[in-house]
């Protein structure tokens, strides 16, 4: 595991839907992307990692750690109960709390269990997260259900 979240792994061809100057932090330019270009997912991931390294943030990040409870203290700070990768439990207190639930992670893929007529469908059903190569859709009739950026990206790639 590493920093980056959705940028670390995702469907083939994913990227940012805004020019790089709207996505980079003011204190570290995204020099690897030209002004006005839209960074790819890989470029964005490299930038996030470079940012974390440049500012020494990795030492403050706990990966593969489960949050089991969050409580706000009377002074406004937050106590977070954690289960660490080795199974031990600990509490840590922070001044600020940012909830990053991983809505778009591999662990939260939403594919409806039942769609009308699905029992008559003999083809593949997949989430955009699992789209890794053009060969998966080559020569096939493809239906994309959704209206988000990933749906549009896959529809373009499959056409």
Short mmCIF file of C-alpha atoms in Angstrom, two decimals:
data_model
loop_
_atom_site.label_atom_id
_atom_site.label_comp_id
_atom_site.label_asym_id
_atom_site.label_seq_id
_atom_site.Cartn_x
_atom_site.Cartn_y
_atom_site.Cartn_z
CA UNK A 1 0.00 0.00 0.00
CA UNK A 2 0.99 3.56 -0.56
CA UNK A 3 -0.33 7.09 -0.56
CA UNK A 4 -2.49 8.14 -3.47
CA UNK A 5 -5.86 6.49 -2.93
CA UNK A 6 -7.85 6.48 -6.15
CA UNK A 7 -4.77 7.53 -8.11
CA UNK A 8 -2.77 4.49 -7.00
CA UNK A 9 -4.88 2.03 -8.99
CA UNK A 10 -7.89 2.40 -11.19
CA UNK A 11 -9.30 1.60 -14.62
CA UNK A 12 -7.26 1.89 -17.81
CA UNK A 13 -7.03 5.48 -19.05
CA UNK A 14 -8.26 7.22 -15.89
CA UNK A 15 -7.09 10.71 -15.12
CA UNK A 16 -7.94 14.14 -13.85
CA UNK A 17 -10.78 16.01 -15.54
CA UNK A 18 -9.26 19.45 -15.06
CA UNK A 19 -6.03 21.09 -16.26
CA UNK A 20 -3.02 20.46 -14.06
CA UNK A 21 -2.90 24.02 -12.76
CA UNK A 22 -6.24 23.41 -11.02
CA UNK A 23 -4.96 20.22 -9.39
CA UNK A 24 -1.44 21.00 -8.22
CA UNK A 25 -0.63 22.42 -4.80
CA UNK A 26 0.80 25.94 -4.74
CA UNK A 27 3.81 24.85 -2.68
CA UNK A 28 4.99 22.16 -5.15
CA UNK A 29 4.44 22.60 -8.89
CA UNK A 30 3.41 19.62 -11.02
CA UNK A 31 6.33 20.20 -13.38
CA UNK A 32 6.00 16.84 -15.12
CA UNK A 33 2.77 18.00 -16.83
CA UNK A 34 2.62 20.93 -19.24
CA UNK A 35 0.44 23.94 -18.41
CA UNK A 36 -3.11 23.32 -19.64
CA UNK A 37 -2.70 19.53 -19.96
CA UNK A 38 -4.92 17.11 -18.08
CA UNK A 39 -2.78 14.77 -15.96
CA UNK A 40 -3.20 11.02 -16.34
CA UNK A 41 -3.84 8.89 -13.30
CA UNK A 42 -0.23 7.73 -13.37
CA UNK A 43 1.06 11.32 -13.49
CA UNK A 44 -1.23 12.31 -10.64
CA UNK A 45 -0.09 9.33 -8.55
CA UNK A 46 3.57 10.22 -9.17
CA UNK A 47 2.85 13.81 -8.12
CA UNK A 48 1.06 12.74 -4.90
CA UNK A 49 4.00 10.49 -4.01
CA UNK A 50 6.51 13.24 -4.80
CA UNK A 51 4.50 15.66 -2.64
CA UNK A 52 4.41 13.22 0.28
CA UNK A 53 8.16 12.64 -0.01
CA UNK A 54 9.05 16.32 -0.46
CA UNK A 55 7.22 17.34 2.72
CA UNK A 56 7.99 14.21 4.77
CA UNK A 57 4.34 13.24 5.05
CA UNK A 58 4.72 9.45 4.77
CA UNK A 59 5.95 9.19 8.36
CA UNK A 60 2.59 10.65 9.46
CA UNK A 61 0.42 8.27 7.40
CA UNK A 62 -0.86 4.97 8.79
CA UNK A 63 -1.69 2.55 5.99
CA UNK A 64 -3.79 -0.62 6.35
CA UNK A 65 -5.18 0.72 9.62
CA UNK A 66 -8.83 0.33 10.56
CA UNK A 67 -10.67 3.21 12.25
CA UNK A 68 -13.08 1.67 14.77
CA UNK A 69 -14.36 4.81 16.49
CA UNK A 70 -14.06 8.60 16.38
CA UNK A 71 -14.93 10.85 19.33
CA UNK A 72 -14.77 14.63 19.57
CA UNK A 73 -13.33 15.86 22.83
CA UNK A 74 -14.58 18.84 24.82
CA UNK A 75 -11.66 20.97 23.62
CA UNK A 76 -12.56 20.33 19.96
CA UNK A 77 -9.81 17.80 19.30
CA UNK A 78 -10.57 14.26 18.09
CA UNK A 79 -9.69 10.86 19.52
CA UNK A 80 -9.53 8.10 16.94
CA UNK A 81 -9.59 4.43 17.97
CA UNK A 82 -7.49 2.32 15.60
CA UNK A 83 -6.71 -1.30 14.86
CA UNK A 84 -3.17 -1.45 13.51
CA UNK A 85 -1.99 -3.90 10.81
CA UNK A 86 -0.55 -6.22 13.48
CA UNK A 87 -3.98 -6.40 15.19
CA UNK A 88 -3.14 -4.20 18.17
CA UNK A 89 -5.52 -1.44 19.24
CA UNK A 90 -4.58 2.13 20.07
CA UNK A 91 -6.11 5.57 20.43
CA UNK A 92 -4.59 8.69 18.88
CA UNK A 93 -5.66 12.29 19.40
CA UNK A 94 -5.64 14.90 16.63
CA UNK A 95 -6.40 18.60 16.29
CA UNK A 96 -8.29 18.12 13.03
CA UNK A 97 -10.18 15.24 11.43
CA UNK A 98 -10.57 14.56 7.71
CA UNK A 99 -12.82 11.66 6.72
CA UNK A 100 -11.53 9.84 3.63
CA UNK A 101 -13.87 6.91 3.23
CA UNK A 102 -12.47 5.53 0.00
CA UNK A 103 -15.72 5.98 -1.87
CA UNK A 104 -14.02 5.18 -5.18
CA UNK A 105 -11.68 2.45 -3.95
CA UNK A 106 -11.57 -1.17 -5.10
CA UNK A 107 -13.29 -2.09 -1.84
CA UNK A 108 -16.38 0.00 -2.59
CA UNK A 109 -17.26 -1.05 -6.12
CA UNK A 110 -21.01 -0.93 -6.64
CA UNK A 111 -22.57 -3.28 -9.16
CA UNK A 112 -26.29 -3.94 -8.69
CA UNK A 113 -27.05 -7.51 -7.61
CA UNK A 114 -30.06 -7.73 -9.84
CA UNK A 115 -30.99 -5.89 -13.01
CA UNK A 116 -34.16 -6.73 -14.91
CA UNK A 117 -33.29 -9.28 -17.62
CA UNK A 118 -29.83 -9.99 -16.22
CA UNK A 119 -30.61 -13.70 -15.96
CA UNK A 120 -30.91 -13.77 -19.77
CA UNK A 121 -27.61 -11.96 -20.30
CA UNK A 122 -24.68 -14.26 -21.11
CA UNK A 123 -21.96 -11.60 -21.28
CA UNK A 124 -19.54 -10.17 -18.76
CA UNK A 125 -20.58 -7.65 -16.11
CA UNK A 126 -17.79 -5.57 -14.62
CA UNK A 127 -17.15 -2.40 -12.68
CA UNK A 128 -15.06 0.28 -14.38
CA UNK A 129 -12.37 -0.32 -11.77
CA UNK A 130 -11.74 -3.73 -13.36
CA UNK A 131 -11.25 -2.35 -16.88
CA UNK A 132 -7.53 -2.84 -17.51
CA UNK A 133 -7.09 -3.34 -21.25
CA UNK A 134 -8.80 -2.68 -24.56
CA UNK A 135 -8.81 -6.43 -25.22
CA UNK A 136 -11.55 -6.82 -22.59
CA UNK A 137 -14.01 -5.03 -24.88
CA UNK A 138 -12.50 -5.59 -28.34
CA UNK A 139 -15.08 -6.92 -30.80
CA UNK A 140 -17.88 -6.87 -28.24
CA UNK A 141 -21.09 -4.90 -27.97
CA UNK A 142 -20.64 -2.85 -24.82
CA UNK A 143 -23.27 -1.17 -22.67
CA UNK A 144 -22.02 1.34 -20.12
CA UNK A 145 -24.40 2.06 -17.26
CA UNK A 146 -23.63 5.26 -15.41
CA UNK A 147 -23.07 8.94 -16.00
CA UNK A 148 -19.89 9.74 -14.13
CA UNK A 149 -16.44 10.46 -15.51
CA UNK A 150 -15.43 6.79 -15.42
CA UNK A 151 -18.52 5.81 -17.42
CA UNK A 152 -17.65 8.37 -20.10
CA UNK A 153 -13.99 7.27 -20.13
CA UNK A 154 -14.98 3.62 -20.63
CA UNK A 155 -17.59 4.46 -23.29
CA UNK A 156 -14.96 6.36 -25.29
CA UNK A 157 -12.38 3.58 -24.86
CA UNK A 158 -14.87 0.90 -25.92
CA UNK A 159 -16.05 2.73 -29.04
#
